[in-house]
Coordinates of C-alpha atoms in Angstrom, one line a residue:
X517 CA 0.0 0.0 0.0
X518 CA 1.3 3.4 -1.0
X519 CA 2.4 5.5 2.0
X520 CA 2.8 9.2 1.7
X521 CA 5.9 10.9 3.1
X522 CA 5.3 13.1 6.1
X523 CA 7.4 15.9 7.5
X524 CA 7.7 17.1 11.1
X525 CA 10.0 19.8 12.6
X526 CA 12.6 18.7 15.2
X527 CA 11.7 20.9 18.2
X528 CA 12.0 24.5 17.3
X529 CA 14.9 24.2 14.9
X530 CA 15.6 24.4 11.1
X531 CA 15.6 20.6 10.8
X532 CA 12.8 18.5 9.4
X533 CA 12.2 14.8 9.8
X534 CA 10.9 12.9 6.8
X535 CA 9.2 9.6 7.4
X536 CA 6.4 7.3 6.2
X537 CA 3.5 6.6 8.5
X538 CA 3.3 3.1 9.8
X539 CA -0.3 3.3 10.8
X540 CA -2.2 5.7 13.0
X541 CA -1.0 5.7 16.6
X542 CA -4.3 6.6 18.2
X543 CA -3.2 6.5 21.9
X544 CA -0.1 8.8 21.6
X545 CA -1.7 11.1 19.0
X546 CA -4.6 11.6 21.4
X547 CA -2.3 12.3 24.4
X548 CA -0.3 14.8 22.3
X549 CA -3.3 16.6 20.9
X550 CA -4.5 19.9 22.3
X551 CA -7.4 20.0 24.8
X552 CA -9.6 21.7 22.1
X553 CA -8.8 18.9 19.6
X554 CA -9.4 16.2 22.2
X555 CA -12.8 17.5 23.2
X556 CA -13.7 18.3 19.6
X557 CA -12.8 14.7 18.5
X558 CA -14.9 13.2 21.3
X559 CA -18.0 15.4 20.4
X560 CA -17.6 14.7 16.7
X561 CA -17.3 10.9 17.1
X562 CA -20.1 10.8 19.7
X563 CA -22.6 12.7 17.5
X564 CA -21.5 10.9 14.4
X565 CA -22.1 7.4 15.9
X566 CA -25.5 8.5 17.3
X567 CA -26.5 10.0 14.0
X568 CA -25.6 6.7 12.2
X569 CA -27.6 4.6 14.6
X570 CA -30.4 7.1 14.7
X571 CA -30.6 6.7 10.9
X572 CA -30.6 2.9 11.1
X573 CA -33.5 3.1 13.7
X574 CA -35.3 5.5 11.4
X575 CA -35.1 3.0 8.5
X576 CA -37.7 0.8 10.1
X577 CA -41.0 2.5 11.1
X578 CA -42.4 1.7 14.5
X579 CA -39.2 0.1 15.6
X580 CA -39.2 2.2 18.8
X581 CA -42.1 2.2 21.2
X582 CA -43.2 5.4 22.9
X583 CA -42.5 7.7 19.9
X584 CA -45.6 9.8 19.0
X585 CA -44.5 10.2 15.4
X586 CA -41.7 8.3 13.8
X587 CA -39.0 10.8 12.9
X588 CA -35.2 11.0 12.7
X589 CA -34.8 13.4 15.7
X590 CA -36.5 11.0 18.1
X591 CA -34.5 8.1 16.7
X592 CA -31.3 10.1 17.3
X593 CA -32.2 10.9 20.9
X594 CA -33.1 7.2 21.5
X595 CA -29.7 6.3 20.2
X596 CA -28.1 8.8 22.7
X597 CA -30.0 7.2 25.6
X598 CA -29.0 3.7 24.4
X599 CA -25.3 4.5 23.9
X600 CA -25.1 6.3 27.3
X601 CA -27.0 3.4 28.9
X602 CA -29.4 6.1 30.4
X603 CA -32.7 4.3 29.9
X604 CA -35.3 7.0 30.9
X605 CA -38.1 4.4 30.1
X606 CA -40.0 6.6 27.6
X607 CA -38.5 5.0 24.5
X608 CA -38.0 1.2 24.1
X609 CA -37.1 -1.0 21.2
X610 CA -40.1 -3.2 20.1
X611 CA -38.8 -5.1 17.0
X612 CA -36.1 -7.7 16.5
X613 CA -34.4 -5.3 14.2
X614 CA -34.3 -2.6 16.9
X615 CA -33.2 -5.0 19.6
X616 CA -30.2 -6.1 17.4
X617 CA -29.2 -2.5 16.8
X618 CA -29.5 -1.8 20.5
X619 CA -27.2 -4.7 21.3
X620 CA -24.6 -3.6 18.8
X621 CA -24.8 0.0 19.9
X622 CA -24.5 -0.8 23.6
X623 CA -21.3 -2.8 22.9
X624 CA -19.8 0.1 20.9
X625 CA -20.9 2.6 23.6
X626 CA -19.3 0.7 26.5
X627 CA -16.0 0.3 24.7
X628 CA -16.0 3.8 23.2
X629 CA -17.0 5.7 26.3
X630 CA -14.7 3.6 28.4
X631 CA -11.8 4.4 26.0
X632 CA -12.4 8.1 26.1
X633 CA -12.7 8.0 29.9
X634 CA -9.3 6.2 30.1
X635 CA -7.7 8.7 27.7
X636 CA -9.1 11.6 29.7
X637 CA -7.7 10.2 32.9
X638 CA -4.3 9.6 31.2
X639 CA -4.2 13.2 30.0
X640 CA -5.1 14.5 33.4
X641 CA -2.5 12.3 35.2
X642 CA 0.4 13.3 32.9
X643 CA 2.9 15.1 35.0
X644 CA 3.7 18.7 34.0
X645 CA 6.2 20.9 35.7
X646 CA 5.0 24.2 34.3
X647 CA 8.5 25.1 33.4
X648 CA 9.1 28.1 31.1
X649 CA 12.3 29.2 29.4
X650 CA 13.2 32.7 28.4
X651 CA 12.5 33.4 24.8
X652 CA 16.1 34.7 24.2
X653 CA 19.6 33.8 25.2
X654 CA 21.9 36.7 26.1
X655 CA 25.7 37.1 25.9
X656 CA 27.4 39.7 28.0
X657 CA 30.2 40.2 30.6
X658 CA 29.3 38.6 33.9
X659 CA 31.8 39.1 36.7
X660 CA 34.3 40.2 34.0
X661 CA 33.9 37.0 32.0
X662 CA 31.9 36.6 28.7
X663 CA 29.0 34.3 29.3
X664 CA 26.0 32.9 27.5
X665 CA 22.9 33.0 29.7
X666 CA 19.2 32.1 29.6
X667 CA 16.6 31.9 32.3
X668 CA 14.1 29.2 33.3
X669 CA 11.3 29.7 35.8
X670 CA 8.9 27.3 37.5
X671 CA 5.3 28.7 37.4
X672 CA 3.7 26.2 39.7
X673 CA 3.5 26.8 43.5
X674 CA 5.6 23.8 44.5
X675 CA 9.2 22.6 44.1
X676 CA 11.1 20.6 41.5
X677 CA 13.5 18.2 43.3
X678 CA 16.9 17.3 41.9
X679 CA 16.5 19.6 39.0
X680 CA 19.3 19.0 36.3
X681 CA 19.8 21.1 33.2
X682 CA 22.0 20.7 30.2
X683 CA 22.8 22.8 27.1
X684 CA 24.0 21.6 23.7
X685 CA 24.8 23.0 20.3
X686 CA 23.0 21.1 17.5
X687 CA 24.5 21.4 14.0
X688 CA 25.0 19.3 10.9
X689 CA 28.5 18.2 10.2
X690 CA 30.1 16.1 7.4
X691 CA 32.2 13.1 8.5
X692 CA 35.3 11.7 6.9
X693 CA 33.1 9.6 4.6
X694 CA 31.2 12.6 3.3
X695 CA 28.1 11.7 5.2
X696 CA 26.1 14.4 7.0
X697 CA 25.5 13.8 10.7
X698 CA 23.7 15.7 13.4
X699 CA 26.3 16.7 15.9
X700 CA 25.4 17.5 19.5
X701 CA 28.1 19.3 21.5
X702 CA 27.8 19.8 25.2
X703 CA 28.2 23.3 26.6
X704 CA 29.5 23.1 30.2
X705 CA 27.4 25.1 32.7
X706 CA 28.5 26.9 35.8
X707 CA 25.7 25.4 37.8
X708 CA 23.7 22.5 36.2
X709 CA 22.1 21.0 39.3
X710 CA 19.8 22.1 42.1
X711 CA 18.5 19.9 44.9
X712 CA 15.5 22.2 45.2
X713 CA 14.3 24.5 42.4
X714 CA 11.5 26.9 43.2
X715 CA 11.2 30.2 41.2
X716 CA 13.9 31.4 38.8
X717 CA 17.2 30.0 37.6
X718 CA 19.6 31.9 35.4
X719 CA 21.7 29.3 33.6
X720 CA 25.2 30.4 32.6
X721 CA 27.9 29.0 30.2
X722 CA 31.3 30.7 30.5
X723 CA 32.8 31.3 27.1
X724 CA 36.4 30.4 27.2
X725 CA 38.9 29.3 24.5
X726 CA 37.7 25.7 25.1
X727 CA 34.1 26.6 24.6
X728 CA 32.5 25.1 21.5
X729 CA 31.0 28.5 20.6
X730 CA 34.2 30.5 21.1
X731 CA 35.0 32.6 18.0
X732 CA 31.4 32.1 16.8
X733 CA 29.2 35.0 15.7
X734 CA 25.5 35.0 15.0
X735 CA 26.4 34.9 11.3
X736 CA 28.4 31.7 11.9
X737 CA 25.4 30.1 13.7
X738 CA 23.2 30.9 10.8
X739 CA 25.6 29.7 8.1
X740 CA 26.2 26.4 10.1
X741 CA 22.4 25.9 10.6
X742 CA 23.1 25.6 14.3
X743 CA 20.9 26.0 17.3
X744 CA 21.0 25.6 21.1
X745 CA 19.0 22.8 22.8
X746 CA 18.3 23.2 26.6
X747 CA 16.9 20.3 28.6
X748 CA 15.7 20.3 32.2
X749 CA 14.6 17.3 34.2
X750 CA 13.6 16.8 37.8
X751 CA 11.0 15.3 40.2
X752 CA 7.8 17.1 41.0
X753 CA 7.8 17.8 44.7
X754 CA 4.0 17.1 45.1
X755 CA 3.4 14.0 43.1
X756 CA 7.0 12.6 43.1
X757 CA 6.9 12.0 39.3
X758 CA 9.5 12.9 36.7
X759 CA 9.0 16.1 34.8
X760 CA 11.0 17.4 31.9
X761 CA 11.0 20.2 29.4
X762 CA 13.0 20.9 26.2
X763 CA 13.5 24.3 24.6
X764 CA 15.6 25.4 21.6
X765 CA 17.2 28.7 20.7
X766 CA 17.7 29.7 17.1
X767 CA 20.6 32.1 16.1
X768 CA 18.2 35.0 16.0
X769 CA 17.3 34.3 19.6
X770 CA 20.8 35.0 20.8
X771 CA 21.3 38.7 21.8
X772 CA 24.7 40.3 22.4
X773 CA 25.4 42.9 25.1
X774 CA 22.1 42.4 26.8
X775 CA 21.3 41.1 30.2
X776 CA 18.2 39.9 32.1
X777 CA 16.4 42.2 34.4
X778 CA 16.3 41.1 38.0
X779 CA 13.1 39.3 38.9
X780 CA 13.7 39.9 42.6
X781 CA 12.3 43.2 44.0
X782 CA 11.8 44.5 47.5
X783 CA 8.1 45.0 48.2
X784 CA 7.8 47.5 51.0
X785 CA 4.1 46.9 51.4
X786 CA 4.6 43.1 51.7
X787 CA 7.7 43.6 53.8
X788 CA 9.6 40.9 51.8
X789 CA 11.5 40.3 48.6
X790 CA 9.1 39.3 45.8
X791 CA 10.2 37.2 42.8
X792 CA 8.2 38.4 39.8
X793 CA 8.1 35.5 37.4
X794 CA 6.3 37.7 34.9
X795 CA 9.7 39.3 34.1
X796 CA 11.1 36.0 32.7
X797 CA 11.7 37.6 29.2
X798 CA 12.5 41.2 30.3
X799 CA 15.9 42.4 29.1
X800 CA 18.0 45.5 29.4
X801 CA 21.3 46.7 28.1
X802 CA 24.4 45.3 29.6
X803 CA 26.5 47.3 32.1
X804 CA 29.3 47.3 29.6
X805 CA 28.6 50.0 27.0
X806 CA 31.2 48.9 24.4
X807 CA 30.2 45.9 22.2
X808 CA 33.3 44.0 23.2
X809 CA 31.6 40.6 23.1
X810 CA 31.2 40.6 19.4
X811 CA 34.9 41.2 19.1
X812 CA 35.7 38.3 21.4
X813 CA 33.5 36.0 19.3
X814 CA 35.0 37.1 16.1
X815 CA 38.5 36.5 17.4
X816 CA 39.6 40.1 17.4
X817 CA 40.3 39.9 21.1
X818 CA 42.4 36.9 22.3
X819 CA 42.2 35.8 25.8

């Protein structure tokens, strides 16, 4: 059987995956779908099945007792009562044909409604850490050293235990045999682990001569079709289940000579320091007025 090629984007990068579908994966596709799509599919399937069975009941006049006048609308609502095993008692099947349809519909209804109930529970029970990455990376001088930084915040009112974060450069390279490979290069971080993560975390990579992105400019990243992949994992402090989140930064997401605004402010009315997580993406100019970092990346300044 002919299978059409499909394409899907790898995270938020410039890479596409090409594959042939090996059949519809109903379970995982349903779990990955949006809430609107999930509810919409349930309503569409439920109404469609009842419309089909309602039409089948309608094909035989007087198949349903209690109906004042045989019409499709009453047959449809009788199907809804049958599939939902409601049984108000007003409408009842009165022919062998109708009893056979009721038997088939009840079997389909029990399996169908049970399946959607299980899928609903599976969606609700999926752990989610409500982790959010800043939309940009910044590069500036931090404590006198050039560093690449981004911010991640936890928007849920609990803790992430044993939070671990990693950062990698993803780019295509050509090996000695002339084959193109996807290369993932680790970027060492100053602090990649927290026993307890609550509010905000500024992740930093110090750019030294040994750094994989030393001498790299934004134009280099664009020419090399490279991007940054950040991954954070941990254990939800409430339900003790693993949570994870992945975010990618394209070359245009990397800003030079900018820094993140502090999310910690002293609130005199509250009498305490307040961490404003709404400022996760807020930036300001770096303390250093001269654009020295671009020179460092282009190799004009040697350390």
